[in-house]
């Protein structure tokens, strides 16, 4: 079995201490949360951090999923499972639960953290796409204090974020709950990364779509937001023709890689299909309808 | 680094490198070889143990991460001639062949039944979807877990040595 | 809760497995579980290039690592004559590269260190000067006249051809094609896949300087053959080598060959005088130890216009990678048993020709859950049958029914020279169709199509050829393919059976005990089965090609009968009766007509040690080396139902019906388990598993994120299994092998179902694996829109 190269190891007792350790050890230090993205890369010797700063003792500070005054707050150390099982998430931020069902497998979801999903900046990671659809932002804290970054602006490129080396991501925040939302993913096999995946969130005014957001993953070098597709949807009454027009836009807005999961053409077509399916489900949910089968057929 | 881990109810201490993986701590340092490993990429689940009661892939957890925490391995789910209901179920329903994925499967299923004593077939399939088996085609593993759920009772009974 | 305590299982029972007690407790003992005092660990430096000359290797920095004990290179081995080793296909394979590397992942240097972490660290300290060479990964390119010669180490090798082979009656087949009303021809690729058992390969070598004995614990499906080959390769005396195959975490053919890692641990232990362990990582497993298939085939059938097969013709290009380490039962079988291909059909003429080539890919061509290329042959036949059905406008079921060999022709002499061991193929097909409710399925499909859903039904019918020998026809590196069993009854009536075959999860400790139980009338619980230790078991060729039951199982039956013969003499002595007056009844001997005058086996066994007849030796034991008169021919009929998501190209296997006839079933529960597992692997092959390379020869599927094997989510909810039981005409128990039938028969059923689903759009064939992106491509090319 492959094993990581040597590194130094620190355990942070507080977020402040983690920031201090990051400052002290410089850019070759990495935060270790659940480790389920980082440790496999270290074992394959694709990542060589000199220092790991383990923040698992910070559950008390950073592990929570709660809604305060209509704002959903998810602590960076919330496990994937916490999100999947949260009644608030299941009830009002349904696409997060949809997405979580697709993320890796139940064992990985016991350890993998929400913060890690953001900080790893894998363009195929599901959660950032789902949070983009919700119009979420993340809270980061550094020596100079706290700031927020819109999730759609967080990733600068594959595995590269807008965080400074001495900043730590502490929370994801959704400012308002949608009336309906949905997340769909095509994977080659359970637990695989997305061939294409996307989430939509809808804010309705009566029968009209007042606001809509679409977040996509696996179809670009970062998590993507389909802004033109959103524009097509806004102010319209939902129907299949509308979904297809939005889907067409979203397909144009992505820039999928050519890889073992398929050609760019294939993935664009998946985006077309998934926007329509996600819209049907999200609108249905906004109207209080029962879901169709999980695979959308 | 000196760590103390509560393994199967017993405090175990060792000096370890920070990079030592929990699976190697359990297998090589403690000699509890019932926990296996089958991949390098957190896919197969042969290394599943409980960390503070939750099933995790011990190939992707540093041993130092378990410092001061509870770890349960397959050796800890029953003792002596006794068998847990899941262990019995796997034998009754032919839930194993080569036996390599079996400890991981049983650890995952044990956690499932602790949280969901009467899981549906779909829930079982989903729960074990991170544990690969190359021998059984999964159907009899699912039946084994259903056997244990059906016989769920407070006492553990030995059937056969 | 009270649970009934079970005792007294015998032949034919659904007996829970004897081996499970240790596995469910985590008390199995696999190679990597072994910890010996002073044991060192190792790691292999592997080539990053698919084809490159080695101009130099600098190991000095690695040797300076404080925990490194040795670094071995090809040059070091060359001095001992160990840089190359023989393969089971009669070729040579580099243990550690000396001149060139010929595939990505090839073994270049072997590091021994105090622990596995340090060994892996030290790999990064070795400097190798590689000079990259042109690479061949596309199989047909190996035949280009300008192609680089991969095996320039062999003086006689001037191109990349390993063999050219043909079999069958060429003239008669050509005549059939000339005279036929209809001919079809289909090109297809059976892609390169990997057995990927959950346990990777590994070994521990422990050379005892005091006794001169080398003990090798190794993940081996054939420990005796491995010992003999180890003796030949290392020059150690064979009795000084002990090979132990402990519990094996799945083999599926992956653990038949000898790998460079095994040789290296042995050398390292000899040199260092300490035990050395080598366990490959998953990447090493997928990259270097034994792929399967990689067959590029053209199948043709000639038929009358009403669907009677007149001839079958096959052309194959087979890719063996950098060294020919393909599994073959002797040098007359460069294509293994591929020539089974007219399979269960009454074909009056058949002919195959084939070319085997080298490429810059991993060596192997092992029989992955397969009896030497039967899998490729059946896939080719079943796909081509569906193409013929399409050409004729016939229901594929009707076409098959028309051509299946009638039961009254059994034992059937095939045009390819095989003698089948009985079978009613029509009955198996009828049973599969009954379970499937085929008419209802056709109706469901009609409705689905009206609704715009894409549903397909695929059928495959097949016979395998498993259980090599006979020894006159089959050998592994010269070792004839018999198998053995040694049985001893103890005074208390308990027995120990030692066998030459080797379980990797098949449950031999249970089924072999059941065989003895059935023959001797004692409970299977009273029979302990030993295997996997060359010091303590009789010589055997191991387990692969479904040979355990056909050969080893037969040996167990034969040795039990030998022991029973002796028991009869003792019983006669005890009953003071003439032997001829005794009859075997319900597990004991009794005087004919006087059932009260009777001796049970336990009493007889006790007497064998306490009260032997004056003219008999004491003890009650025997040994049998069984040479099967022929192979066995398990057969089946499978039906697969799929639905395709026309938006995404995802294929869902909705139902899978498998009717298998493996003759008499020793333990039906174990048989079912074997079938389930093989079906899952077959579905994996059909839908997701593949090993691919880019044009530079980089391996693209070297971990379980990229080499996809099915999880609990991709298999149908129920494996709908059924059976017919036609005893083998020659096996002493009427049994055949079973575990490979599902992997042999299922890929074609799945592909046939997918192609059937797409047939309204003019699709006749799609190569495996039927990944979502590939199926999507077929849908869109043929005008199927997502909405």
Coordinates of C-alpha atoms in Angstrom, one line a residue, chain C residues 251-740:
Chain C
X251 CA -7.4 -14.8 -7.2
X252 CA -9.5 -15.0 -10.4
X253 CA -6.3 -15.9 -12.3
X254 CA -4.3 -13.0 -11.0
X255 CA -2.4 -15.3 -8.7
X256 CA -1.4 -18.0 -11.1
X257 CA 1.8 -16.6 -12.6
X258 CA 5.1 -16.0 -10.9
X259 CA 5.9 -12.3 -10.5
X260 CA 9.2 -10.5 -10.3
X261 CA 8.4 -9.4 -6.8
X262 CA 8.3 -13.0 -5.6
X263 CA 11.7 -13.7 -7.1
X264 CA 13.1 -10.5 -5.6
X265 CA 11.9 -11.3 -2.0
X266 CA 13.5 -14.7 -2.3
X267 CA 16.8 -13.3 -3.5
X268 CA 16.7 -10.6 -0.9
X269 CA 16.1 -13.1 1.9
X270 CA 18.9 -15.3 0.6
X271 CA 21.3 -12.4 0.5
X272 CA 20.3 -10.8 3.8
X273 CA 19.5 -13.9 5.7
X274 CA 16.3 -12.3 7.1
X275 CA 12.6 -12.6 6.2
X276 CA 11.6 -10.1 3.6
X277 CA 8.0 -9.1 2.7
X278 CA 6.7 -7.6 -0.5
X279 CA 3.1 -6.5 -1.0
X280 CA 2.1 -4.7 -4.1
X281 CA 0.0 -1.6 -3.9
X282 CA -3.2 -1.4 -5.9
X283 CA -1.5 0.7 -8.5
X284 CA 1.2 -2.0 -8.9
X285 CA -1.5 -4.7 -9.1
X286 CA -3.4 -2.9 -11.8
X287 CA -0.3 -1.8 -13.7
X288 CA 2.0 -4.8 -13.7
X289 CA 0.5 -8.1 -12.5
X290 CA -1.5 -9.8 -15.2
X291 CA -4.2 -8.3 -17.2
X292 CA -6.7 -10.4 -19.1
X293 CA -8.2 -10.5 -22.6
X294 CA -7.1 -7.8 -25.1
X295 CA -8.4 -9.8 -28.0
X296 CA -9.1 -8.2 -31.3
X297 CA -11.5 -10.5 -33.1
X298 CA -13.5 -11.0 -36.3
X299 CA -16.3 -13.5 -36.1
X300 CA -18.1 -14.8 -39.1
X301 CA -21.0 -17.2 -39.4
X302 CA -22.3 -18.9 -42.6
X303 CA -25.9 -20.1 -42.4
X304 CA -28.9 -21.2 -44.5
X305 CA -31.6 -18.6 -45.0
X306 CA -33.7 -20.3 -42.3
X307 CA -30.9 -20.0 -39.8
X308 CA -29.0 -23.3 -39.7
X309 CA -25.4 -22.7 -39.1
X310 CA -23.1 -24.1 -41.7
X311 CA -19.8 -22.8 -40.6
X312 CA -18.0 -20.4 -38.2
X313 CA -14.8 -18.6 -38.9
X314 CA -12.7 -16.5 -36.6
X315 CA -9.7 -14.3 -37.0
X316 CA -7.9 -13.1 -33.8
X317 CA -5.1 -10.7 -33.0
X318 CA -4.1 -11.2 -29.4
X319 CA -2.1 -8.7 -27.5
X320 CA 0.2 -10.2 -24.9
X321 CA 2.1 -7.2 -23.7
X322 CA 5.8 -6.9 -23.3
X323 CA 6.4 -10.5 -22.3
X324 CA 4.2 -13.5 -23.1
X325 CA 3.0 -14.5 -19.7
X326 CA -0.3 -15.7 -21.0
X327 CA -1.9 -18.6 -19.1
X328 CA -1.9 -21.6 -21.3
X329 CA -2.3 -25.3 -20.5
X330 CA 0.8 -26.3 -22.5
X331 CA 2.6 -25.1 -25.6
X332 CA 0.2 -26.6 -28.0
X333 CA -2.4 -24.1 -26.8
X334 CA -1.2 -20.6 -27.6
X335 CA -4.8 -19.6 -27.7
X336 CA -5.8 -21.7 -24.7
X337 CA -9.2 -23.3 -25.3
X338 CA -10.3 -20.6 -27.6
X339 CA -11.2 -23.3 -30.1
X340 CA -14.3 -24.2 -28.0
X341 CA -15.9 -21.4 -30.0
X342 CA -18.7 -23.1 -31.9
X343 CA -19.6 -23.7 -28.3
X344 CA -23.1 -25.2 -27.7
X345 CA -24.0 -25.0 -31.4
X346 CA -24.1 -27.9 -33.8
X347 CA -21.7 -26.3 -36.4
X348 CA -20.6 -28.6 -39.2
X349 CA -17.5 -26.6 -39.9
X350 CA -15.3 -24.2 -38.0
X351 CA -11.9 -22.6 -38.4
X352 CA -9.8 -20.1 -36.4
X353 CA -6.6 -18.4 -37.1
X354 CA -4.7 -16.1 -34.8
X355 CA -1.7 -14.0 -34.4
X356 CA -0.2 -13.2 -31.0
X357 CA 1.9 -10.1 -30.7
X358 CA 4.0 -8.1 -28.2
X359 CA 3.2 -4.6 -27.2
X360 CA 4.4 -2.0 -24.7
X361 CA 1.9 -3.0 -22.2
X362 CA 2.0 -5.1 -19.1
X363 CA 2.6 -8.8 -19.7
X364 CA 0.0 -11.4 -18.9
X365 CA -3.1 -12.6 -20.8
X366 CA -4.0 -14.6 -17.8
X367 CA -7.3 -16.5 -17.6
X368 CA -9.4 -14.1 -15.6
X369 CA -12.1 -16.3 -14.1
X370 CA -11.8 -18.2 -17.2
X371 CA -10.6 -21.5 -18.6
X372 CA -7.9 -20.3 -20.9
X373 CA -9.7 -17.9 -23.4
X374 CA -13.1 -19.5 -23.2
X375 CA -14.4 -16.1 -22.2
X376 CA -13.2 -14.5 -25.4
X377 CA -14.5 -17.3 -27.5
X378 CA -18.0 -17.3 -26.0
X379 CA -18.3 -13.6 -26.2
X380 CA -17.3 -13.7 -29.9
X381 CA -19.8 -16.5 -30.6
X382 CA -22.7 -15.0 -28.8
X383 CA -22.2 -11.5 -30.3
X384 CA -21.9 -13.0 -33.8
X385 CA -25.0 -15.1 -33.2
X386 CA -27.0 -11.9 -32.5
X387 CA -25.6 -10.3 -35.6
X388 CA -26.8 -13.3 -37.6
X389 CA -30.2 -13.1 -36.0
X390 CA -30.4 -9.5 -37.0
X391 CA -29.4 -10.3 -40.5
X392 CA -32.0 -13.0 -40.8
X393 CA -34.7 -11.0 -39.0
X394 CA -35.0 -13.9 -36.6
X395 CA -35.6 -13.8 -32.8
X396 CA -32.1 -14.5 -31.3
X397 CA -33.8 -17.1 -29.1
X398 CA -35.2 -19.0 -32.1
X399 CA -31.9 -18.9 -33.9
X400 CA -30.2 -20.4 -30.8
X401 CA -32.9 -23.0 -30.3
X402 CA -32.5 -24.1 -33.9
X403 CA -28.8 -24.6 -33.6
X404 CA -28.2 -25.9 -30.1
X405 CA -26.7 -29.3 -30.0
X406 CA -29.6 -31.7 -29.4
X407 CA -29.3 -33.7 -26.1
X408 CA -29.5 -37.0 -28.0
X409 CA -26.2 -36.1 -29.7
X410 CA -24.3 -36.1 -26.4
X411 CA -21.6 -36.9 -25.6
X412 CA -21.1 -34.7 -28.6
X413 CA -18.0 -34.7 -30.8
X414 CA -17.3 -31.2 -31.9
X415 CA -15.7 -30.3 -35.2
X416 CA -12.9 -28.7 -33.2
X417 CA -12.0 -32.0 -31.7
X418 CA -13.7 -31.8 -28.2
X419 CA -15.8 -34.5 -26.7
X420 CA -18.5 -32.9 -24.6
X421 CA -19.6 -34.6 -21.4
X422 CA -23.4 -34.4 -21.7
X423 CA -25.9 -31.7 -21.6
X424 CA -29.4 -30.7 -22.5
X425 CA -28.9 -27.1 -23.8
X426 CA -32.5 -26.7 -24.9
X427 CA -33.7 -27.5 -21.4
X428 CA -31.4 -24.8 -19.9
X429 CA -32.6 -22.3 -22.4
X430 CA -36.2 -23.1 -21.8
X431 CA -35.7 -22.8 -18.0
X432 CA -34.0 -19.4 -18.4
X433 CA -36.9 -18.2 -20.6
X434 CA -39.4 -19.5 -18.1
X435 CA -37.8 -17.6 -15.2
X436 CA -37.5 -14.5 -17.4
X437 CA -41.1 -14.9 -18.7
X438 CA -39.8 -14.1 -22.1
X439 CA -43.1 -13.5 -23.9
X440 CA -44.0 -10.9 -21.1
X441 CA -40.6 -9.3 -21.5
X442 CA -41.1 -8.9 -25.3
X443 CA -44.5 -7.3 -24.6
X444 CA -42.9 -5.0 -22.0
X445 CA -40.3 -4.0 -24.5
X446 CA -43.0 -3.3 -27.1
X447 CA -44.7 -1.0 -24.6
X448 CA -41.5 0.6 -23.6
X449 CA -40.7 1.4 -27.2
X450 CA -44.1 3.0 -27.7
X451 CA -43.3 5.2 -24.7
X452 CA -40.0 6.2 -26.1
X453 CA -38.0 4.2 -23.5
X454 CA -35.0 2.2 -24.6
X455 CA -35.2 -1.3 -23.2
X456 CA -33.3 -4.3 -24.4
X457 CA -33.3 -8.0 -23.8
X458 CA -30.1 -10.0 -24.4
X459 CA -29.6 -13.8 -24.4
X460 CA -26.6 -15.9 -24.4
X461 CA -26.3 -19.7 -24.4
X462 CA -22.9 -21.3 -24.1
X463 CA -20.8 -24.2 -23.1
X464 CA -17.5 -23.9 -21.4
X465 CA -14.6 -26.2 -21.4
X466 CA -13.0 -26.5 -17.9
X467 CA -11.1 -28.8 -15.7
X468 CA -7.8 -29.3 -17.4
X469 CA -6.1 -32.1 -17.9
X470 CA -6.3 -34.7 -19.2
X471 CA -2.6 -34.9 -18.5
X472 CA -1.8 -36.2 -22.0
X473 CA -3.2 -33.0 -23.4
X474 CA -2.5 -30.3 -20.8
X475 CA 0.5 -29.2 -18.8
X476 CA 1.8 -26.1 -17.1
X477 CA 5.5 -25.6 -17.9
X478 CA 5.7 -29.3 -18.5
X479 CA 3.9 -30.3 -15.3
X480 CA 1.0 -32.6 -16.3
X481 CA -2.4 -31.4 -15.2
X482 CA -3.6 -34.1 -12.9
X483 CA -4.6 -33.3 -9.4
X484 CA -4.4 -35.1 -6.1
X485 CA -5.9 -35.9 -2.7
X486 CA -4.6 -37.7 0.3
X487 CA -7.1 -39.0 2.9
X488 CA -6.5 -40.3 6.4
X489 CA -9.1 -41.6 8.7
X490 CA -8.2 -41.2 12.4
X491 CA -9.0 -43.8 15.0
X492 CA -12.0 -41.7 16.3
X493 CA -13.6 -41.7 12.9
X494 CA -12.5 -38.2 12.0
X495 CA -10.7 -37.5 8.7
X496 CA -8.1 -35.2 7.3
X497 CA -8.1 -34.6 3.5
X498 CA -5.1 -33.0 1.9
X499 CA -5.5 -31.6 -1.6
X500 CA -3.4 -30.2 -4.3
X501 CA -5.8 -27.5 -5.4
X502 CA -5.9 -24.2 -3.7
X503 CA -8.9 -22.1 -2.5
X504 CA -8.9 -18.4 -3.0
X505 CA -12.4 -18.1 -1.6
X506 CA -14.2 -20.9 -3.3
X507 CA -14.8 -22.8 -0.1
X508 CA -12.8 -25.9 -0.6
X509 CA -12.5 -26.6 3.1
X510 CA -16.3 -27.1 3.0
X511 CA -17.0 -28.7 -0.4
X512 CA -14.2 -31.1 -0.3
X513 CA -15.2 -32.2 3.2
X514 CA -18.7 -32.7 1.8
X515 CA -17.3 -34.9 -1.0
X516 CA -15.6 -37.1 1.6
X517 CA -18.6 -37.1 3.8
X518 CA -20.8 -38.3 0.9
X519 CA -18.4 -41.1 0.0
X520 CA -17.6 -42.3 3.6
X521 CA -20.9 -41.7 5.4
X522 CA -19.3 -39.4 8.1
X523 CA -20.4 -35.8 8.8
X524 CA -18.6 -33.2 6.7
X525 CA -17.9 -31.5 10.1
X526 CA -15.6 -34.4 10.8
X527 CA -13.4 -33.9 7.8
X528 CA -10.7 -31.3 7.9
X529 CA -9.3 -30.1 4.6
X530 CA -5.7 -29.0 4.2
X531 CA -4.3 -27.2 1.3
X532 CA -1.8 -24.6 0.4
X533 CA 1.4 -26.0 2.0
X534 CA 3.8 -27.8 -0.2
X535 CA 5.4 -29.6 2.7
X536 CA 2.1 -31.1 3.8
X537 CA -0.1 -31.6 0.8
X538 CA 0.2 -33.9 -2.2
X539 CA 1.4 -32.4 -5.5
X540 CA -1.2 -30.6 -7.5
X541 CA -1.4 -28.1 -10.2
X542 CA -3.6 -25.6 -8.3
X543 CA -6.9 -23.8 -8.8
X544 CA -7.8 -21.9 -12.0
X545 CA -9.7 -22.8 -15.1
X546 CA -12.5 -24.2 -12.9
X547 CA -10.4 -27.3 -12.3
X548 CA -10.9 -27.8 -8.5
X549 CA -14.1 -29.8 -8.7
X550 CA -13.5 -31.5 -12.0
X551 CA -10.0 -32.7 -11.1
X552 CA -9.3 -32.1 -7.4
X553 CA -12.8 -33.0 -6.5
X554 CA -12.6 -36.2 -8.5
X555 CA -9.4 -37.1 -6.8
X556 CA -11.1 -36.6 -3.4
X557 CA -13.9 -38.9 -4.5
X558 CA -11.5 -41.5 -5.8
X559 CA -9.3 -41.5 -2.7
X560 CA -12.4 -41.8 -0.5
X561 CA -13.5 -44.8 -2.5
X562 CA -10.0 -46.3 -2.1
X563 CA -10.3 -45.8 1.6
X564 CA -13.7 -47.3 1.5
X565 CA -12.4 -50.4 -0.2
X566 CA -9.9 -50.9 2.6
X567 CA -12.7 -50.2 5.1
X568 CA -14.6 -53.0 3.5
X569 CA -11.9 -55.5 4.3
X570 CA -11.8 -54.3 7.9
X571 CA -15.6 -54.5 8.1
X572 CA -15.5 -58.0 6.8
X573 CA -13.0 -58.9 9.5
X574 CA -15.0 -57.3 12.2
X575 CA -18.3 -58.9 11.0
X576 CA -16.6 -62.2 10.3
X577 CA -18.1 -62.2 6.9
X578 CA -16.7 -62.5 3.4
X579 CA -16.1 -59.2 1.7
X580 CA -18.3 -60.3 -1.1
X581 CA -21.2 -60.6 1.3
X582 CA -21.0 -57.0 2.4
X583 CA -22.8 -54.0 0.9
X584 CA -22.3 -50.3 1.4
X585 CA -25.5 -48.8 2.8
X586 CA -26.2 -45.4 4.5
X587 CA -22.6 -44.8 5.4
X588 CA -21.6 -48.2 6.7
X589 CA -21.0 -51.8 5.6
X590 CA -23.6 -54.4 6.3
X591 CA -24.1 -58.1 5.5
X592 CA -26.4 -58.4 2.6
X593 CA -29.8 -59.3 3.8
X594 CA -28.9 -58.7 7.5
X595 CA -28.9 -55.0 8.1
X596 CA -28.4 -55.5 11.8
X597 CA -24.9 -57.0 11.1
X598 CA -23.4 -53.7 10.3
X599 CA -20.3 -51.5 11.0
X600 CA -20.2 -47.8 10.8
X601 CA -17.2 -45.9 9.4
X602 CA -16.3 -44.7 12.8
X603 CA -16.1 -48.3 14.2
X604 CA -14.1 -49.4 11.1
X605 CA -11.7 -46.5 11.5
X606 CA -11.1 -47.4 15.1
X607 CA -10.5 -51.0 14.1
X608 CA -8.0 -49.9 11.5
X609 CA -5.7 -48.9 14.4
X610 CA -6.8 -51.4 17.1
X611 CA -8.0 -54.5 15.4
X612 CA -6.7 -54.9 11.9
X613 CA -7.2 -58.0 9.9
X614 CA -4.1 -60.3 10.1
X615 CA -3.2 -59.8 6.4
X616 CA -3.8 -56.0 6.3
X617 CA -1.5 -53.1 7.1
X618 CA -2.7 -50.9 9.9
X619 CA -4.1 -47.5 9.3
X620 CA -6.9 -46.3 7.0
X621 CA -5.6 -43.9 4.4
X622 CA -5.0 -43.4 0.7
X623 CA -3.8 -41.1 -2.0
X624 CA -5.1 -40.5 -5.4
X625 CA -3.7 -38.7 -8.4
X626 CA -6.6 -38.1 -10.7
X627 CA -6.2 -37.8 -14.5
X628 CA -9.5 -36.7 -16.0
X629 CA -10.4 -38.6 -19.2
X630 CA -11.7 -35.4 -20.7
X631 CA -12.5 -31.8 -19.8
X632 CA -15.9 -31.0 -18.4
X633 CA -18.3 -28.8 -20.2
X634 CA -20.5 -26.8 -17.9
X635 CA -23.1 -24.8 -19.8
X636 CA -25.8 -22.3 -19.3
X637 CA -28.4 -19.9 -20.7
X638 CA -28.5 -16.3 -19.6
X639 CA -31.0 -13.5 -20.1
X640 CA -30.3 -9.9 -19.4
X641 CA -32.7 -7.0 -19.4
X642 CA -31.4 -3.5 -19.6
X643 CA -32.8 0.0 -19.8
X644 CA -30.8 2.9 -21.3
X645 CA -31.2 6.5 -20.2
X646 CA -31.4 8.2 -23.5
X647 CA -30.4 11.5 -21.9
X648 CA -27.2 10.3 -20.3
X649 CA -26.3 7.0 -21.9
X650 CA -26.3 5.2 -18.5
X651 CA -27.2 1.5 -18.8
X652 CA -29.1 -0.1 -16.0
X653 CA -29.2 -3.8 -15.6
X654 CA -32.8 -4.3 -14.6
X655 CA -32.8 -8.1 -14.4
X656 CA -30.3 -10.9 -14.9
X657 CA -31.4 -14.5 -15.2
X658 CA -28.8 -17.2 -15.1
X659 CA -29.5 -20.9 -15.5
X660 CA -26.4 -22.9 -15.1
X661 CA -25.8 -26.6 -15.5
X662 CA -22.7 -27.6 -13.6
X663 CA -23.8 -31.2 -13.2
X664 CA -24.3 -32.4 -9.7
X665 CA -24.0 -29.6 -7.1
X666 CA -21.8 -30.4 -4.1
X667 CA -23.0 -27.4 -2.1
X668 CA -25.8 -25.4 -3.8
X669 CA -25.3 -22.4 -1.6
X670 CA -21.6 -22.1 -2.6
X671 CA -22.5 -22.7 -6.2
X672 CA -25.0 -19.8 -6.1
X673 CA -22.4 -17.6 -4.4
X674 CA -19.9 -18.4 -7.1
X675 CA -22.4 -17.6 -9.8
X676 CA -23.5 -14.3 -8.2
X677 CA -19.9 -13.1 -8.0
X678 CA -19.0 -14.1 -11.6
X679 CA -22.1 -12.3 -12.9
X680 CA -21.1 -9.1 -11.1
X681 CA -17.7 -9.4 -12.6
X682 CA -19.2 -10.0 -16.0
X683 CA -21.4 -6.9 -15.7
X684 CA -18.3 -5.0 -14.6
X685 CA -16.5 -6.1 -17.8
X686 CA -19.5 -5.3 -20.0
X687 CA -20.2 -1.9 -18.5
X688 CA -17.2 -0.3 -16.8
X689 CA -14.0 -2.2 -16.5
X690 CA -11.1 -1.4 -19.0
X691 CA -7.4 -0.9 -18.9
X692 CA -6.4 1.8 -21.4
X693 CA -3.2 3.5 -22.4
X694 CA -2.5 6.9 -24.0
X695 CA -0.3 6.9 -27.0
X696 CA 2.9 7.3 -24.9
X697 CA 1.9 4.1 -23.1
X698 CA 0.8 5.7 -19.9
X699 CA -1.5 3.4 -18.0
X700 CA -4.8 5.3 -17.4
X701 CA -6.6 3.0 -14.9
X702 CA -4.1 2.4 -12.2
X703 CA -6.4 2.8 -9.2
X704 CA -9.9 2.1 -8.1
X705 CA -11.0 5.6 -9.0
X706 CA -10.1 4.9 -12.6
X707 CA -10.5 1.2 -12.8
X708 CA -14.1 0.8 -11.9
X709 CA -15.4 -2.4 -10.4
X710 CA -19.1 -2.7 -9.6
X711 CA -20.3 -1.7 -6.1
X712 CA -23.6 -2.8 -4.5
X713 CA -25.3 -0.1 -6.5
X714 CA -24.6 -1.3 -10.0
X715 CA -25.7 -4.9 -9.7
X716 CA -29.4 -5.9 -10.1
X717 CA -31.3 -6.3 -6.9
X718 CA -31.7 -10.1 -7.4
X719 CA -29.6 -12.5 -9.3
X720 CA -32.3 -14.7 -10.7
X721 CA -30.5 -18.0 -10.8
X722 CA -31.9 -21.3 -11.9
X723 CA -30.5 -24.7 -12.6
X724 CA -30.7 -27.8 -14.7
X725 CA -28.7 -30.8 -13.6
X726 CA -27.2 -33.1 -16.2
X727 CA -24.5 -35.1 -14.6
X728 CA -21.1 -35.1 -16.3
X729 CA -20.7 -38.4 -18.2
X730 CA -17.3 -39.0 -16.9
X731 CA -16.7 -37.2 -13.6
X732 CA -16.9 -39.6 -10.6
X733 CA -19.5 -37.4 -8.9
X734 CA -21.2 -36.2 -12.1
X735 CA -20.0 -32.6 -11.3
X736 CA -18.5 -30.0 -13.5
X737 CA -16.8 -26.7 -12.6
X738 CA -19.0 -23.7 -12.1
X739 CA -17.3 -20.5 -11.0
X740 CA -16.3 -19.3 -14.4

